[in-house]
């Protein structure tokens, strides 16, 4: 029996794949098991192959792997799409009574279970419950107590009335009973349950939760894959704390609304993906030059242009580092896990206000749609600290006024951080502009003032470098001669890849970098290693370029840009091949 179970449901977009997968993932989580999910979906409402995969174990899981144990195939194409991950003993559940599935040929060594999903669903109250029948069949195959599905079904269908909930419970049991009665087979799977309590959420939800915990009270955004779930999570929740979510007419309006809210004193955020960042870039410069604290979340996807909206990529790094005309001080923070999406969002708001500058919070599709389990203490709200920076009130405003009692919102202080007065503060009335300005916020073209203000804005970053902890996260063998570096969502896959590499005789030190700018100095770590490999999901190695620029040393690269995230076992092979000098792993990835 394998230590973990890999389950999937696949079919056409519009077949209820996502909701079915979530029901099963929630049931496993509530049964005290760790869960890690992944999605493969087309950029359309109906049609096109889509799948929802769940990896589950009693132990923590942080990645997908190239193995599939139970597959619910709603279409024949689903089997073809997953053939490389199926193995001897894999169980394929399908509806052999459907005309499109009658000619299904189950590959040799695998177990095919023809279950009349639609007919049994109709017996339970409606054909729409066919996927729930399949879940019941999967519970029997995995020896997973079907009662664990009940709470998930209640949560999913509770607002539709008790009768609908009971019909779905009956549909699941009919699927279970059919397998029991029609198939006398001893399956290789036995899902163990525990009394552990876990939280199940994805990266977008964690960002939304982190924003609310950090005191964000205004969110404006325009729906775009894969960032929309941030807005959906906050809607209906931030209002409980006196906040507001606004769906803007486009990305330009979204960032301008957020800028206005931030100028008014609210912690504000907007979230989008690459095409939206393109449109927001001009206002991004206005945010920086007016010294307005604002968090801008970029949930990356495959580009350029419309690209592949539902596929994974880390191609926006250069844009977040260098995008915009002129020289713009900024912070770029990239969460490395779903839980870090929460904590780095909190940090992003603190950086924005402490240093009065825009902060890019850079996530990606792999983090956005991945649902993962965590113990509740991973999101301990008592550990959240809110730092609002150099805010002044009536009691100390006079220390920041000139001889005419005029407030100086752009005072050239030594640390680069000026005082900030919220609207309505007595003695704090002021103006500012996107034009170059003096300490009072008035437009100017005086050379000395221009130099003074540019130096002041630049000094903020130097101050932050000294005051904040920009350290990396480290795993593996700290004394190993092989050093692997990654950023963003690759951390989970790489952490599990360390186990595969260890089994193959490779000692590896792994550094995961959540801070892109400012970022840690890796010179000593790279100098101490014989082999340095940078792992990322883009074609050109954008982070590898940054590292080479910093340390003036060449590094090796493992790049994946076919729209699919790294898998742990695949990544281990890519690294092993790179160390051997064949580079076969990367070549295979590029050819896909």
mmCIF file of N, CA and C in Angstrom, residues 62-66 314 482 484-502 504 506 508 510-512 533-537 556-561 564-580 583-586 588-589 592:
data_model
loop_
_atom_site.group_PDB
_atom_site.id
_atom_site.type_symbol
_atom_site.label_atom_id
_atom_site.label_comp_id
_atom_site.label_asym_id
_atom_site.label_seq_id
_atom_site.Cartn_x
_atom_site.Cartn_y
_atom_site.Cartn_z
ATOM 1 N N UNK A 62 3.562 18.350 -0.104
ATOM 2 C CA UNK A 62 3.789 19.716 -0.574
ATOM 3 C C UNK A 62 3.926 19.810 -2.088
ATOM 4 N N UNK A 63 3.597 18.736 -2.795
ATOM 5 C CA UNK A 63 3.804 18.752 -4.236
ATOM 6 C C UNK A 63 2.952 17.672 -4.887
ATOM 7 N N UNK A 64 2.843 17.763 -6.201
ATOM 8 C CA UNK A 64 2.265 16.680 -6.982
ATOM 9 C C UNK A 64 3.392 15.770 -7.444
ATOM 10 N N UNK A 65 3.045 14.526 -7.768
ATOM 11 C CA UNK A 65 4.021 13.562 -8.259
ATOM 12 C C UNK A 65 3.461 12.873 -9.490
ATOM 13 N N UNK A 66 4.333 12.170 -10.207
ATOM 14 C CA UNK A 66 3.932 11.472 -11.430
ATOM 15 C C UNK A 66 3.343 10.104 -11.112
ATOM 16 N N UNK A 314 6.217 31.797 -14.213
ATOM 17 C CA UNK A 314 6.815 32.845 -13.382
ATOM 18 C C UNK A 314 7.551 33.821 -14.293
ATOM 19 N N UNK A 482 26.326 20.818 -3.547
ATOM 20 C CA UNK A 482 25.342 21.215 -4.555
ATOM 21 C C UNK A 482 24.340 22.167 -3.926
ATOM 22 N N UNK A 484 20.903 24.410 -4.679
ATOM 23 C CA UNK A 484 19.760 24.713 -5.535
ATOM 24 C C UNK A 484 19.053 25.940 -4.965
ATOM 25 N N UNK A 485 18.740 26.880 -5.831
ATOM 26 C CA UNK A 485 18.063 28.120 -5.432
ATOM 27 C C UNK A 485 16.762 28.232 -6.221
ATOM 28 N N UNK A 486 15.693 28.624 -5.557
ATOM 29 C CA UNK A 486 14.447 28.877 -6.276
ATOM 30 C C UNK A 486 13.719 30.037 -5.614
ATOM 31 N N UNK A 487 12.633 30.446 -6.242
ATOM 32 C CA UNK A 487 11.797 31.499 -5.660
ATOM 33 C C UNK A 487 10.334 31.143 -5.914
ATOM 34 N N UNK A 488 9.475 31.719 -5.101
ATOM 35 C CA UNK A 488 8.038 31.511 -5.307
ATOM 36 C C UNK A 488 7.593 30.087 -5.063
ATOM 37 N N UNK A 489 6.633 29.649 -5.858
ATOM 38 C CA UNK A 489 5.884 28.415 -5.596
ATOM 39 C C UNK A 489 6.679 27.136 -5.780
ATOM 40 N N UNK A 490 7.914 27.207 -6.244
ATOM 41 C CA UNK A 490 8.693 25.986 -6.465
ATOM 42 C C UNK A 490 9.161 25.330 -5.165
ATOM 43 N N UNK A 491 8.999 26.018 -4.048
ATOM 44 C CA UNK A 491 9.570 25.521 -2.794
ATOM 45 C C UNK A 491 9.052 24.137 -2.423
ATOM 46 N N UNK A 492 7.743 23.936 -2.477
ATOM 47 C CA UNK A 492 7.184 22.654 -2.059
ATOM 48 C C UNK A 492 7.711 21.494 -2.875
ATOM 49 N N UNK A 493 7.714 21.648 -4.202
ATOM 50 C CA UNK A 493 8.212 20.580 -5.071
ATOM 51 C C UNK A 493 9.690 20.304 -4.796
ATOM 52 N N UNK A 494 10.452 21.369 -4.578
ATOM 53 C CA UNK A 494 11.879 21.183 -4.337
ATOM 54 C C UNK A 494 12.132 20.540 -2.990
ATOM 55 N N UNK A 495 11.362 20.883 -1.985
ATOM 56 C CA UNK A 495 11.547 20.259 -0.667
ATOM 57 C C UNK A 495 11.325 18.747 -0.748
ATOM 58 N N UNK A 496 10.300 18.340 -1.499
ATOM 59 C CA UNK A 496 10.073 16.907 -1.642
ATOM 60 C C UNK A 496 11.104 16.276 -2.575
ATOM 61 N N UNK A 497 11.593 17.047 -3.543
ATOM 62 C CA UNK A 497 12.626 16.524 -4.442
ATOM 63 C C UNK A 497 13.902 16.195 -3.675
ATOM 64 N N UNK A 498 14.149 16.889 -2.572
ATOM 65 C CA UNK A 498 15.329 16.594 -1.755
ATOM 66 C C UNK A 498 15.327 15.140 -1.295
ATOM 67 N N UNK A 499 14.137 14.623 -0.980
ATOM 68 C CA UNK A 499 14.045 13.224 -0.560
ATOM 69 C C UNK A 499 14.412 12.267 -1.676
ATOM 70 N N UNK A 500 13.930 12.534 -2.882
ATOM 71 C CA UNK A 500 14.269 11.695 -4.029
ATOM 72 C C UNK A 500 15.767 11.753 -4.315
ATOM 73 N N UNK A 501 16.328 12.962 -4.246
ATOM 74 C CA UNK A 501 17.757 13.125 -4.522
ATOM 75 C C UNK A 501 18.606 12.412 -3.468
ATOM 76 N N UNK A 502 18.163 12.474 -2.215
ATOM 77 C CA UNK A 502 18.888 11.788 -1.153
ATOM 78 C C UNK A 502 18.898 10.275 -1.384
ATOM 79 N N UNK A 504 18.906 8.864 -4.141
ATOM 80 C CA UNK A 504 19.776 8.587 -5.276
ATOM 81 C C UNK A 504 21.230 8.962 -4.999
ATOM 82 N N UNK A 506 22.464 11.951 -3.666
ATOM 83 C CA UNK A 506 22.845 13.350 -3.875
ATOM 84 C C UNK A 506 22.520 14.171 -2.636
ATOM 85 N N UNK A 508 22.067 17.754 -1.130
ATOM 86 C CA UNK A 508 21.729 19.044 -1.734
ATOM 87 C C UNK A 508 21.356 20.050 -0.653
ATOM 88 N N UNK A 510 19.304 23.508 -0.230
ATOM 89 C CA UNK A 510 18.254 24.208 -0.976
ATOM 90 C C UNK A 510 17.935 25.539 -0.309
ATOM 91 N N UNK A 511 18.006 26.611 -1.079
ATOM 92 C CA UNK A 511 17.669 27.959 -0.608
ATOM 93 C C UNK A 511 16.451 28.449 -1.380
ATOM 94 N N UNK A 512 15.413 28.809 -0.640
ATOM 95 C CA UNK A 512 14.187 29.351 -1.227
ATOM 96 C C UNK A 512 14.102 30.827 -0.865
ATOM 97 N N UNK A 533 22.438 25.610 -9.013
ATOM 98 C CA UNK A 533 21.347 25.438 -9.969
ATOM 99 C C UNK A 533 20.175 26.308 -9.531
ATOM 100 N N UNK A 534 19.640 27.102 -10.442
ATOM 101 C CA UNK A 534 18.470 27.932 -10.158
ATOM 102 C C UNK A 534 17.265 27.337 -10.868
ATOM 103 N N UNK A 535 16.203 27.106 -10.104
ATOM 104 C CA UNK A 535 14.989 26.456 -10.599
ATOM 105 C C UNK A 535 13.883 27.499 -10.696
ATOM 106 N N UNK A 536 13.235 27.597 -11.850
ATOM 107 C CA UNK A 536 12.109 28.527 -11.982
ATOM 108 C C UNK A 536 11.255 28.184 -13.193
ATOM 109 N N UNK A 537 10.000 28.671 -13.162
ATOM 110 C CA UNK A 537 9.041 28.389 -14.234
ATOM 111 C C UNK A 537 8.997 29.541 -15.228
ATOM 112 N N UNK A 556 23.881 27.357 -13.155
ATOM 113 C CA UNK A 556 23.152 26.458 -14.035
ATOM 114 C C UNK A 556 21.649 26.661 -13.825
ATOM 115 N N UNK A 557 20.867 26.226 -14.808
ATOM 116 C CA UNK A 557 19.445 26.559 -14.783
ATOM 117 C C UNK A 557 18.590 25.342 -15.101
ATOM 118 N N UNK A 558 17.491 25.214 -14.360
ATOM 119 C CA UNK A 558 16.426 24.275 -14.709
ATOM 120 C C UNK A 558 15.171 25.110 -14.901
ATOM 121 N N UNK A 559 14.748 25.241 -16.136
ATOM 122 C CA UNK A 559 13.602 26.082 -16.482
ATOM 123 C C UNK A 559 12.464 25.234 -17.031
ATOM 124 N N UNK A 560 11.269 25.555 -16.612
ATOM 125 C CA UNK A 560 10.082 24.865 -17.131
ATOM 126 C C UNK A 560 9.071 25.919 -17.559
ATOM 127 N N UNK A 561 8.577 25.813 -18.777
ATOM 128 C CA UNK A 561 7.675 26.855 -19.274
ATOM 129 C C UNK A 561 6.619 26.293 -20.215
ATOM 130 N N UNK A 564 2.887 23.996 -16.971
ATOM 131 C CA UNK A 564 2.619 23.051 -15.893
ATOM 132 C C UNK A 564 3.664 23.239 -14.799
ATOM 133 N N UNK A 565 3.243 23.189 -13.550
ATOM 134 C CA UNK A 565 4.147 23.364 -12.426
ATOM 135 C C UNK A 565 5.135 22.204 -12.331
ATOM 136 N N UNK A 566 6.196 22.395 -11.577
ATOM 137 C CA UNK A 566 7.139 21.312 -11.311
ATOM 138 C C UNK A 566 6.485 20.233 -10.453
ATOM 139 N N UNK A 567 6.825 18.986 -10.748
ATOM 140 C CA UNK A 567 6.492 17.864 -9.888
ATOM 141 C C UNK A 567 7.762 17.438 -9.161
ATOM 142 N N UNK A 568 7.598 16.939 -7.953
ATOM 143 C CA UNK A 568 8.760 16.662 -7.111
ATOM 144 C C UNK A 568 9.706 15.648 -7.744
ATOM 145 N N UNK A 569 9.173 14.512 -8.208
ATOM 146 C CA UNK A 569 10.043 13.487 -8.773
ATOM 147 C C UNK A 569 10.652 13.931 -10.095
ATOM 148 N N UNK A 570 9.878 14.667 -10.877
ATOM 149 C CA UNK A 570 10.388 15.216 -12.135
ATOM 150 C C UNK A 570 11.528 16.200 -11.878
ATOM 151 N N UNK A 571 11.356 17.056 -10.885
ATOM 152 C CA UNK A 571 12.368 18.058 -10.578
ATOM 153 C C UNK A 571 13.655 17.405 -10.091
ATOM 154 N N UNK A 572 13.520 16.350 -9.299
ATOM 155 C CA UNK A 572 14.713 15.623 -8.842
ATOM 156 C C UNK A 572 15.495 15.075 -10.031
ATOM 157 N N UNK A 573 14.775 14.547 -11.015
ATOM 158 C CA UNK A 573 15.442 14.016 -12.210
ATOM 159 C C UNK A 573 16.120 15.120 -13.006
ATOM 160 N N UNK A 574 15.442 16.269 -13.130
ATOM 161 C CA UNK A 574 16.033 17.403 -13.848
ATOM 162 C C UNK A 574 17.341 17.853 -13.194
ATOM 163 N N UNK A 575 17.349 17.916 -11.886
ATOM 164 C CA UNK A 575 18.548 18.342 -11.159
ATOM 165 C C UNK A 575 19.658 17.297 -11.292
ATOM 166 N N UNK A 576 19.280 16.035 -11.192
ATOM 167 C CA UNK A 576 20.257 14.962 -11.337
ATOM 168 C C UNK A 576 20.896 14.996 -12.720
ATOM 169 N N UNK A 577 20.096 15.205 -13.752
ATOM 170 C CA UNK A 577 20.623 15.282 -15.117
ATOM 171 C C UNK A 577 21.517 16.501 -15.304
ATOM 172 N N UNK A 578 21.136 17.604 -14.687
ATOM 173 C CA UNK A 578 21.957 18.811 -14.781
ATOM 174 C C UNK A 578 23.315 18.595 -14.128
ATOM 175 N N UNK A 579 23.327 17.935 -12.981
ATOM 176 C CA UNK A 579 24.582 17.642 -12.301
ATOM 177 C C UNK A 579 25.463 16.706 -13.128
ATOM 178 N N UNK A 580 24.807 15.820 -13.875
ATOM 179 C CA UNK A 580 25.548 14.877 -14.709
ATOM 180 C C UNK A 580 26.046 15.523 -15.993
ATOM 181 N N UNK A 583 21.815 17.758 -18.967
ATOM 182 C CA UNK A 583 20.747 18.748 -19.118
ATOM 183 C C UNK A 583 19.503 18.135 -19.734
ATOM 184 N N UNK A 584 19.381 16.787 -19.636
ATOM 185 C CA UNK A 584 18.265 16.105 -20.290
ATOM 186 C C UNK A 584 16.939 16.505 -19.701
ATOM 187 N N UNK A 585 16.919 16.765 -18.375
ATOM 188 C CA UNK A 585 15.650 17.106 -17.755
ATOM 189 C C UNK A 585 15.053 18.361 -18.344
ATOM 190 N N UNK A 586 15.862 19.423 -18.465
ATOM 191 C CA UNK A 586 15.354 20.665 -19.015
ATOM 192 C C UNK A 586 14.952 20.500 -20.470
ATOM 193 N N UNK A 588 13.768 17.869 -21.934
ATOM 194 C CA UNK A 588 12.484 17.186 -21.996
ATOM 195 C C UNK A 588 11.355 18.136 -21.646
ATOM 196 N N UNK A 589 11.558 18.983 -20.640
ATOM 197 C CA UNK A 589 10.539 19.924 -20.235
ATOM 198 C C UNK A 589 10.237 20.896 -21.363
ATOM 199 N N UNK A 592 8.005 19.587 -24.265
ATOM 200 C CA UNK A 592 6.620 19.215 -24.026
ATOM 201 C C UNK A 592 5.663 20.227 -24.628
#
